[in-house]
mmCIF file of C-alpha atoms in Angstrom:
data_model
loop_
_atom_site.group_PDB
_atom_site.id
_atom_site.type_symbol
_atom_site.label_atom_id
_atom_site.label_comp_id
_atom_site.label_asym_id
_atom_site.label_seq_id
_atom_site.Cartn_x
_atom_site.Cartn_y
_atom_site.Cartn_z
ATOM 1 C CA UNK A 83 113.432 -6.160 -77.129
ATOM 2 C CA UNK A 84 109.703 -5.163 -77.947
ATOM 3 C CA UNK A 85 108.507 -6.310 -81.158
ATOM 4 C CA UNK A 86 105.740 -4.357 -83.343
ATOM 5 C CA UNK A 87 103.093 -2.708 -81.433
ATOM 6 C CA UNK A 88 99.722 -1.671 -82.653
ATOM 7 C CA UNK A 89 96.680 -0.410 -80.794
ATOM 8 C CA UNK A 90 93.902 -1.176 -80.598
ATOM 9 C CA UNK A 91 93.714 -4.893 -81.098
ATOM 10 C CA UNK A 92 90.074 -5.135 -82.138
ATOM 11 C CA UNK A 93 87.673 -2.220 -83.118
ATOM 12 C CA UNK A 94 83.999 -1.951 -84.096
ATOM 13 C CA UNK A 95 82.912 0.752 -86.215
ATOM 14 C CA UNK A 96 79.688 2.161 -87.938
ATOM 15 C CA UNK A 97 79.772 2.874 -91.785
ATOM 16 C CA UNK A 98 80.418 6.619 -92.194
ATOM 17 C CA UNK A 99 82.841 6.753 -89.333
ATOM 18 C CA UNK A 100 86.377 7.516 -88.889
ATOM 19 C CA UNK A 101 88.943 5.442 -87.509
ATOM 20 C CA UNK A 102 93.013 6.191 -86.094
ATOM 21 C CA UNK A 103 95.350 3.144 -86.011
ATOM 22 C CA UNK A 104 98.717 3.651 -83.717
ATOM 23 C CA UNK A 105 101.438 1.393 -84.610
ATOM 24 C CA UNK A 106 104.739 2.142 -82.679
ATOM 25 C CA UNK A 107 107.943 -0.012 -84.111
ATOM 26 C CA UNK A 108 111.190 -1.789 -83.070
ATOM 27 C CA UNK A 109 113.451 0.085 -81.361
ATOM 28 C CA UNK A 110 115.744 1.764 -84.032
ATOM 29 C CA UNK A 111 113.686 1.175 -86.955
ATOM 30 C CA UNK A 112 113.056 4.237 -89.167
ATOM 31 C CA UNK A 113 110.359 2.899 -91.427
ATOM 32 C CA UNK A 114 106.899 1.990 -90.963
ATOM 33 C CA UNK A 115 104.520 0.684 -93.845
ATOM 34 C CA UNK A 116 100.989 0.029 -93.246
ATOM 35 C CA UNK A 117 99.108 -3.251 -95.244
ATOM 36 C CA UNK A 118 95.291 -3.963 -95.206
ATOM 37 C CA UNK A 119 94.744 -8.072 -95.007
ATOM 38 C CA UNK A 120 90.998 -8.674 -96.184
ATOM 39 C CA UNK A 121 90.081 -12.294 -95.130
ATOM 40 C CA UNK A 122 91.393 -14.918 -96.978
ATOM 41 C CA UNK A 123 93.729 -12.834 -99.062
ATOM 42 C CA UNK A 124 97.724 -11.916 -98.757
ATOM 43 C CA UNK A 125 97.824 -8.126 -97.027
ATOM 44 C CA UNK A 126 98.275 -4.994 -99.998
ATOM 45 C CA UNK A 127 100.492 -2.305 -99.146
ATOM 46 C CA UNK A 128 98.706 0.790 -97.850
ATOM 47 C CA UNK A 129 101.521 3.400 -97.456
ATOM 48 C CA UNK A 130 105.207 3.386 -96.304
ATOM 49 C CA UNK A 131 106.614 6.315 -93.959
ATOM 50 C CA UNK A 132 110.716 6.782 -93.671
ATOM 51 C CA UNK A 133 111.417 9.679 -91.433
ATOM 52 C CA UNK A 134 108.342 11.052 -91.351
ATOM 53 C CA UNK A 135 108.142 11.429 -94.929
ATOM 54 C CA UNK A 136 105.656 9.431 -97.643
ATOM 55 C CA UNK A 137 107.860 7.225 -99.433
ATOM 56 C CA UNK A 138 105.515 4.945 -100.555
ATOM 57 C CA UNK A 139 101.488 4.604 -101.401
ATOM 58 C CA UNK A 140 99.153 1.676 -102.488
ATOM 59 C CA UNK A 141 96.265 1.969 -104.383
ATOM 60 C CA UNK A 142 93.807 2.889 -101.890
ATOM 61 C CA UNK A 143 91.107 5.933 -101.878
ATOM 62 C CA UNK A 144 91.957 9.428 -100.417
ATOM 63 C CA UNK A 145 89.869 8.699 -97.328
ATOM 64 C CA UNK A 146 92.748 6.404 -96.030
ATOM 65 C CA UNK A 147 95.898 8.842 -94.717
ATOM 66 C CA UNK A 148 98.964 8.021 -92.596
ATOM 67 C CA UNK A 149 101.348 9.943 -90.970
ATOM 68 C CA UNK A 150 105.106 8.983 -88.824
ATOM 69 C CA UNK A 151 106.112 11.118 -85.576
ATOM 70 C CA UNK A 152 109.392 12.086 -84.641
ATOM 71 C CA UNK A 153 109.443 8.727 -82.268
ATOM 72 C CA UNK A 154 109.127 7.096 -85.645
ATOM 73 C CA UNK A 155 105.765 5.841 -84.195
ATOM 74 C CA UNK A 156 102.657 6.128 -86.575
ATOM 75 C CA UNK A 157 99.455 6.463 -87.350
ATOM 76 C CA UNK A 158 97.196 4.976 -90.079
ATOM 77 C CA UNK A 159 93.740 6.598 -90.649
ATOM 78 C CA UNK A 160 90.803 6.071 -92.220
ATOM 79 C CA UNK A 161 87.443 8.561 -92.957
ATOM 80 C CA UNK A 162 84.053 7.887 -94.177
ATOM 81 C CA UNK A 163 84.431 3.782 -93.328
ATOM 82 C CA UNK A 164 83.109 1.181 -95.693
ATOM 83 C CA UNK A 165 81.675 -2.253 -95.178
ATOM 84 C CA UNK A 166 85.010 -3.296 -96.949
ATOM 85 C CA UNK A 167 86.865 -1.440 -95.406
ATOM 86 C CA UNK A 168 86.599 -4.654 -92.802
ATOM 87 C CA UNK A 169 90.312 -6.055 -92.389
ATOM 88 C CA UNK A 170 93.266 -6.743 -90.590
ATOM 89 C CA UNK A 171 95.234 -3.623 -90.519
ATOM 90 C CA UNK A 172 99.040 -4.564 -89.814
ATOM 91 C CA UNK A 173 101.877 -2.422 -88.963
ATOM 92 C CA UNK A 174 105.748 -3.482 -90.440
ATOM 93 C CA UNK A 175 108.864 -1.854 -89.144
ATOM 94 C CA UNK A 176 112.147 -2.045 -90.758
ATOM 95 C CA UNK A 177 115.530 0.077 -89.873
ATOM 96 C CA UNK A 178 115.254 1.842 -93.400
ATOM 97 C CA UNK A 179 118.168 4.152 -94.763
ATOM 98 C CA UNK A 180 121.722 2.935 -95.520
ATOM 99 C CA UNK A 181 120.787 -0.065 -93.059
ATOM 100 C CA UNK A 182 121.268 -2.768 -95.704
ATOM 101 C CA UNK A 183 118.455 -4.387 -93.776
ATOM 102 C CA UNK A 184 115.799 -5.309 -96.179
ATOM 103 C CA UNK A 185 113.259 -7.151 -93.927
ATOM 104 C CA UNK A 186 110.044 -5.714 -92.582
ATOM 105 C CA UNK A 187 108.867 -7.133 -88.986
ATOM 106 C CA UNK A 188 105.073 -7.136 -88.492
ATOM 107 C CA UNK A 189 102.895 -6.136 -85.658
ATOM 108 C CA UNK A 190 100.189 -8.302 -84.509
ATOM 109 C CA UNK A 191 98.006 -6.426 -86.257
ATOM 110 C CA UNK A 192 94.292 -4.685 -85.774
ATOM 111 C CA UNK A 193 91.297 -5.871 -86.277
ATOM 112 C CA UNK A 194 88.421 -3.853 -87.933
ATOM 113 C CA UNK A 195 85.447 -4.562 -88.325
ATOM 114 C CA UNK A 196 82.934 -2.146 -90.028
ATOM 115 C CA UNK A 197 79.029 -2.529 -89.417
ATOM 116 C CA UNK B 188 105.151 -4.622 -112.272
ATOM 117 C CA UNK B 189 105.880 -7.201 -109.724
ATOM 118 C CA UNK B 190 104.017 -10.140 -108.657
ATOM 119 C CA UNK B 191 104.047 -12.852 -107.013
ATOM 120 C CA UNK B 192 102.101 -16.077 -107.467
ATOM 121 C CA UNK B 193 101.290 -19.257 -104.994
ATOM 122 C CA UNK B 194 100.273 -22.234 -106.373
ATOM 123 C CA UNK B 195 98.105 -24.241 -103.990
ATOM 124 C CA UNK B 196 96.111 -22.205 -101.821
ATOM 125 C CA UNK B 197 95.549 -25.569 -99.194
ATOM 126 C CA UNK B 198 98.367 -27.798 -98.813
ATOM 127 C CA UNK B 199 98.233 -31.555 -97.000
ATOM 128 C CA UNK B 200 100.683 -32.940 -95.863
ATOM 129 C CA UNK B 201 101.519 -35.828 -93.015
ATOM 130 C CA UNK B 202 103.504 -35.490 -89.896
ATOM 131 C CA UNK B 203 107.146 -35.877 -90.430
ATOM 132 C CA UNK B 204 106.426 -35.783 -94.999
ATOM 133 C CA UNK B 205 108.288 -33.018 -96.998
ATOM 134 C CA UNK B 206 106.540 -29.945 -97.304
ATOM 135 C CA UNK B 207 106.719 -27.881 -100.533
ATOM 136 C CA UNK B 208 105.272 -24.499 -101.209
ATOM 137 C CA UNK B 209 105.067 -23.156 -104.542
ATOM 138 C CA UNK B 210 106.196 -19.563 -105.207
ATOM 139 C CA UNK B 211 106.564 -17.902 -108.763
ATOM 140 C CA UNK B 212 107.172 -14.219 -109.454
ATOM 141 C CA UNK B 213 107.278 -11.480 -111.939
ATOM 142 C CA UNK B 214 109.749 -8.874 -111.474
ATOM 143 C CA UNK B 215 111.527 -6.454 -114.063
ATOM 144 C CA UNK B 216 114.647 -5.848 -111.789
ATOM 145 C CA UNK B 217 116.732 -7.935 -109.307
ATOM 146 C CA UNK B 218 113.920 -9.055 -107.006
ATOM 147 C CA UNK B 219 114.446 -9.560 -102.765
ATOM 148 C CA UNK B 220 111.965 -12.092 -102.039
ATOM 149 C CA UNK B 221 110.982 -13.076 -98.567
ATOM 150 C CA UNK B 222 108.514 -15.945 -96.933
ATOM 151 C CA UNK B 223 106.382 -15.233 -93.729
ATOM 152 C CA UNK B 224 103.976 -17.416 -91.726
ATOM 153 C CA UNK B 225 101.122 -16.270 -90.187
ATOM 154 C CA UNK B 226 99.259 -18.296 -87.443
ATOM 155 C CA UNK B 227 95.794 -17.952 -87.024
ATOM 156 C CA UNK B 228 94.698 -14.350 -85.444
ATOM 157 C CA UNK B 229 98.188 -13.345 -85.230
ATOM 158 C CA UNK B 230 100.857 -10.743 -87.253
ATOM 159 C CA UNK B 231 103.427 -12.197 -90.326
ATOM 160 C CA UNK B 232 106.362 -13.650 -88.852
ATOM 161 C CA UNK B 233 109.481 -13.748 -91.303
ATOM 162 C CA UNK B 234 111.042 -17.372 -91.969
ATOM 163 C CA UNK B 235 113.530 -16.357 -94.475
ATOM 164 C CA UNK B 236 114.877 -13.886 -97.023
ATOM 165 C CA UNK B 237 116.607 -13.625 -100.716
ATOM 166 C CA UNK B 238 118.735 -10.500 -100.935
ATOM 167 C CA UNK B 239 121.212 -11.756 -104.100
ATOM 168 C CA UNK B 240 123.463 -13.254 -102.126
ATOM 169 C CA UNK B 241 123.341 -17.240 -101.605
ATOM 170 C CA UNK B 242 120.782 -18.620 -103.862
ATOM 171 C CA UNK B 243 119.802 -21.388 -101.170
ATOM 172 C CA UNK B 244 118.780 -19.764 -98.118
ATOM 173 C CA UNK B 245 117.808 -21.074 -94.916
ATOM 174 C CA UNK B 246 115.453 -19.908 -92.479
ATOM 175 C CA UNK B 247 113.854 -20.445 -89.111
ATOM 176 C CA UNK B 248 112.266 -23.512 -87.921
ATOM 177 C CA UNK B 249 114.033 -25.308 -90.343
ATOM 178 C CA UNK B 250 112.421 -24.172 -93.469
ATOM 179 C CA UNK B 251 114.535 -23.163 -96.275
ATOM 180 C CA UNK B 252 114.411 -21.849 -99.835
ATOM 181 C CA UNK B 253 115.858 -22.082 -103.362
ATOM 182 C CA UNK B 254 115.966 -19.065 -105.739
ATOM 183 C CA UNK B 255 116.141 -20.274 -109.240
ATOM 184 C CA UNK B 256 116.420 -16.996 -111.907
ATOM 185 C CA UNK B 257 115.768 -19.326 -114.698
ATOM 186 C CA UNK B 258 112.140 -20.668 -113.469
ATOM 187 C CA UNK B 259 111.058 -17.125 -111.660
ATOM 188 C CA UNK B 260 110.649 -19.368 -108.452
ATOM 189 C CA UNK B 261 111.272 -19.659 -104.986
ATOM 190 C CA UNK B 262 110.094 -22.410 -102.900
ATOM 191 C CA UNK B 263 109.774 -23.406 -99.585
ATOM 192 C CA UNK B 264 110.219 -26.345 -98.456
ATOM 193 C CA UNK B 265 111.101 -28.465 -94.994
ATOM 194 C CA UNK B 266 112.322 -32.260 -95.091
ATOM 195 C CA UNK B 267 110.197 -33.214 -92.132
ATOM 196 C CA UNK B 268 106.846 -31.285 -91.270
ATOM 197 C CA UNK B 269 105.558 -30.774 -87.969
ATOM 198 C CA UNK B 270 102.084 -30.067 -86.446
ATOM 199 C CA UNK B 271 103.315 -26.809 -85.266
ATOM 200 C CA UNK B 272 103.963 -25.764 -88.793
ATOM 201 C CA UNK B 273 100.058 -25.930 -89.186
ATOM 202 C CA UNK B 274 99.538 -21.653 -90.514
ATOM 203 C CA UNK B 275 99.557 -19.715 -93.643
ATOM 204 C CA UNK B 276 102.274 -19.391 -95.831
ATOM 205 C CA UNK B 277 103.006 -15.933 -97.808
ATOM 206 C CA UNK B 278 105.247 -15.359 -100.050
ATOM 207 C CA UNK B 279 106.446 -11.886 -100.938
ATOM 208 C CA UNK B 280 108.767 -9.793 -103.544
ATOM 209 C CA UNK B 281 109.674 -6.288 -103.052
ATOM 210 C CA UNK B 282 111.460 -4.080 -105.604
ATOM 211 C CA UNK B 283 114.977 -2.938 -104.542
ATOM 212 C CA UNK B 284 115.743 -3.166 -100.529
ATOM 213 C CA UNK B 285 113.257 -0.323 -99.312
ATOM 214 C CA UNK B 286 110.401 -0.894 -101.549
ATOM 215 C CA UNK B 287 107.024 -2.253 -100.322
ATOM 216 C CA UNK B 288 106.033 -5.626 -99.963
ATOM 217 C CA UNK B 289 103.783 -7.384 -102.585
ATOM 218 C CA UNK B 290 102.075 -10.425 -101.321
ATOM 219 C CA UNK B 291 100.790 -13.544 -102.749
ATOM 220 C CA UNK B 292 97.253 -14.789 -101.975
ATOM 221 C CA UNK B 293 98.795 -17.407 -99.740
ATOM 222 C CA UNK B 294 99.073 -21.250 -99.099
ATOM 223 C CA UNK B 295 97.375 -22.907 -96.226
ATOM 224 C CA UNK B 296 99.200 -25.980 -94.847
ATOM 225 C CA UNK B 297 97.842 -28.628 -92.782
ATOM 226 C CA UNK B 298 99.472 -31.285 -90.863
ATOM 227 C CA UNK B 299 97.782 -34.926 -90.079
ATOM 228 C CA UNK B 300 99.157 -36.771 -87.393
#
């Protein structure tokens, strides 16, 4: 079976831009949480979608929004880009609900990188 | 609040020598604790997870880890490393089963031949 997906792997962006990140999970998962890993640091939770609702947010600014699909597939976005807003941006899927699942499987992540 | 704390961020060790990774946390409520490795340019792969069942749990590659309530730890550790096992180590707590992760800073191991 597929693991985590995310697209695109690497991106280059201009400070004052905006920027969509598409994470599609495991087959049968129902939750998707986004993390931001700044070099040299453990990631920091972002947001966390379960059927297409919020059910989860990090301390991060306004500009950064998420939403899930009804393919449980998701998107992580982010306006008016920062210099720090340079990361890895990864994508976890777990099956959520009355699973009894608790793990989270990661994507390979994406790269940003804001000039 | 939760929290989680590594202590060591670079770790030495020989082929075939114990490795030991150092993981404390803070947590008001039952924690689930989990340890992932992450190779260089790549995603967080899961090696193992405490969900309040066994307090010795083993993992993949043949890592494994000891919850112990009364020291707020939970260590990794493998009886023979590897030069494969050369990545970063992060240890994680999350509170209840559906709640976000919260990471440590992580532990950087290195294997000489």
């Amino acid at each position: 079976d597929a693991g985590v997906t995310q697209s695109p792997t690497h991106l280059i962006k201009t400070r004052g831009q905006h920027v969509t990140l598409r994470c599609s999970p495991i087959s049968g998962h129902k939750s998707v949480s986004w993390y931001q890993q700044v070099l040299g640091q453990g990631p920091q939770f972002i947001f966390q979608y379960y059927e297409k609702e919020e059910r989860g947010r990090g301390n991060f600014p306004d500009r950064f929004s998420a939403r899930q699909f009804p393919n449980y597939s998701s998107e992580l976005n982010v306006n008016a880009l920062l210099l720090g807003d340079s990361a890895l941006y990864l994508c976890a899927s777990s099956p959520g609900g009355t699973s009894g699942r608790h793990e989270q499987y990661f994507g390979p992540g994406t790269r940003l990188t804001v000039t | 609040a939760q929290s989680v704390t590594q202590l060591g961020s670079h770790v030495s060790v020989s082929e075939g020598a114990l490795v030991l990774l150092r993981c404390n946390y803070s947590s008001s409520v039952p924690p689930y604790l989990f340890w992932y490795v992450q190779y260089p340019n790549q995603g967080l792969q899961l090696l193992l997870k405490y969900t309040s069942a066994a307090t010795l749990v083993k993992g993949i590659n043949g890592f494994e880890a000891e919850f112990k309530k009364s020291e707020t730890s939970f260590h990794l550790t493998k009886p023979s490393a590897h030069m494969s096992d050369a990545a970063e180590y992060f240890c994680a707590v999350s509170r209840g089963s559906q709640g976000n992760l919260i990471f440590g800073k992580g532990t950087k191991l290195s294997v000489k031949p």
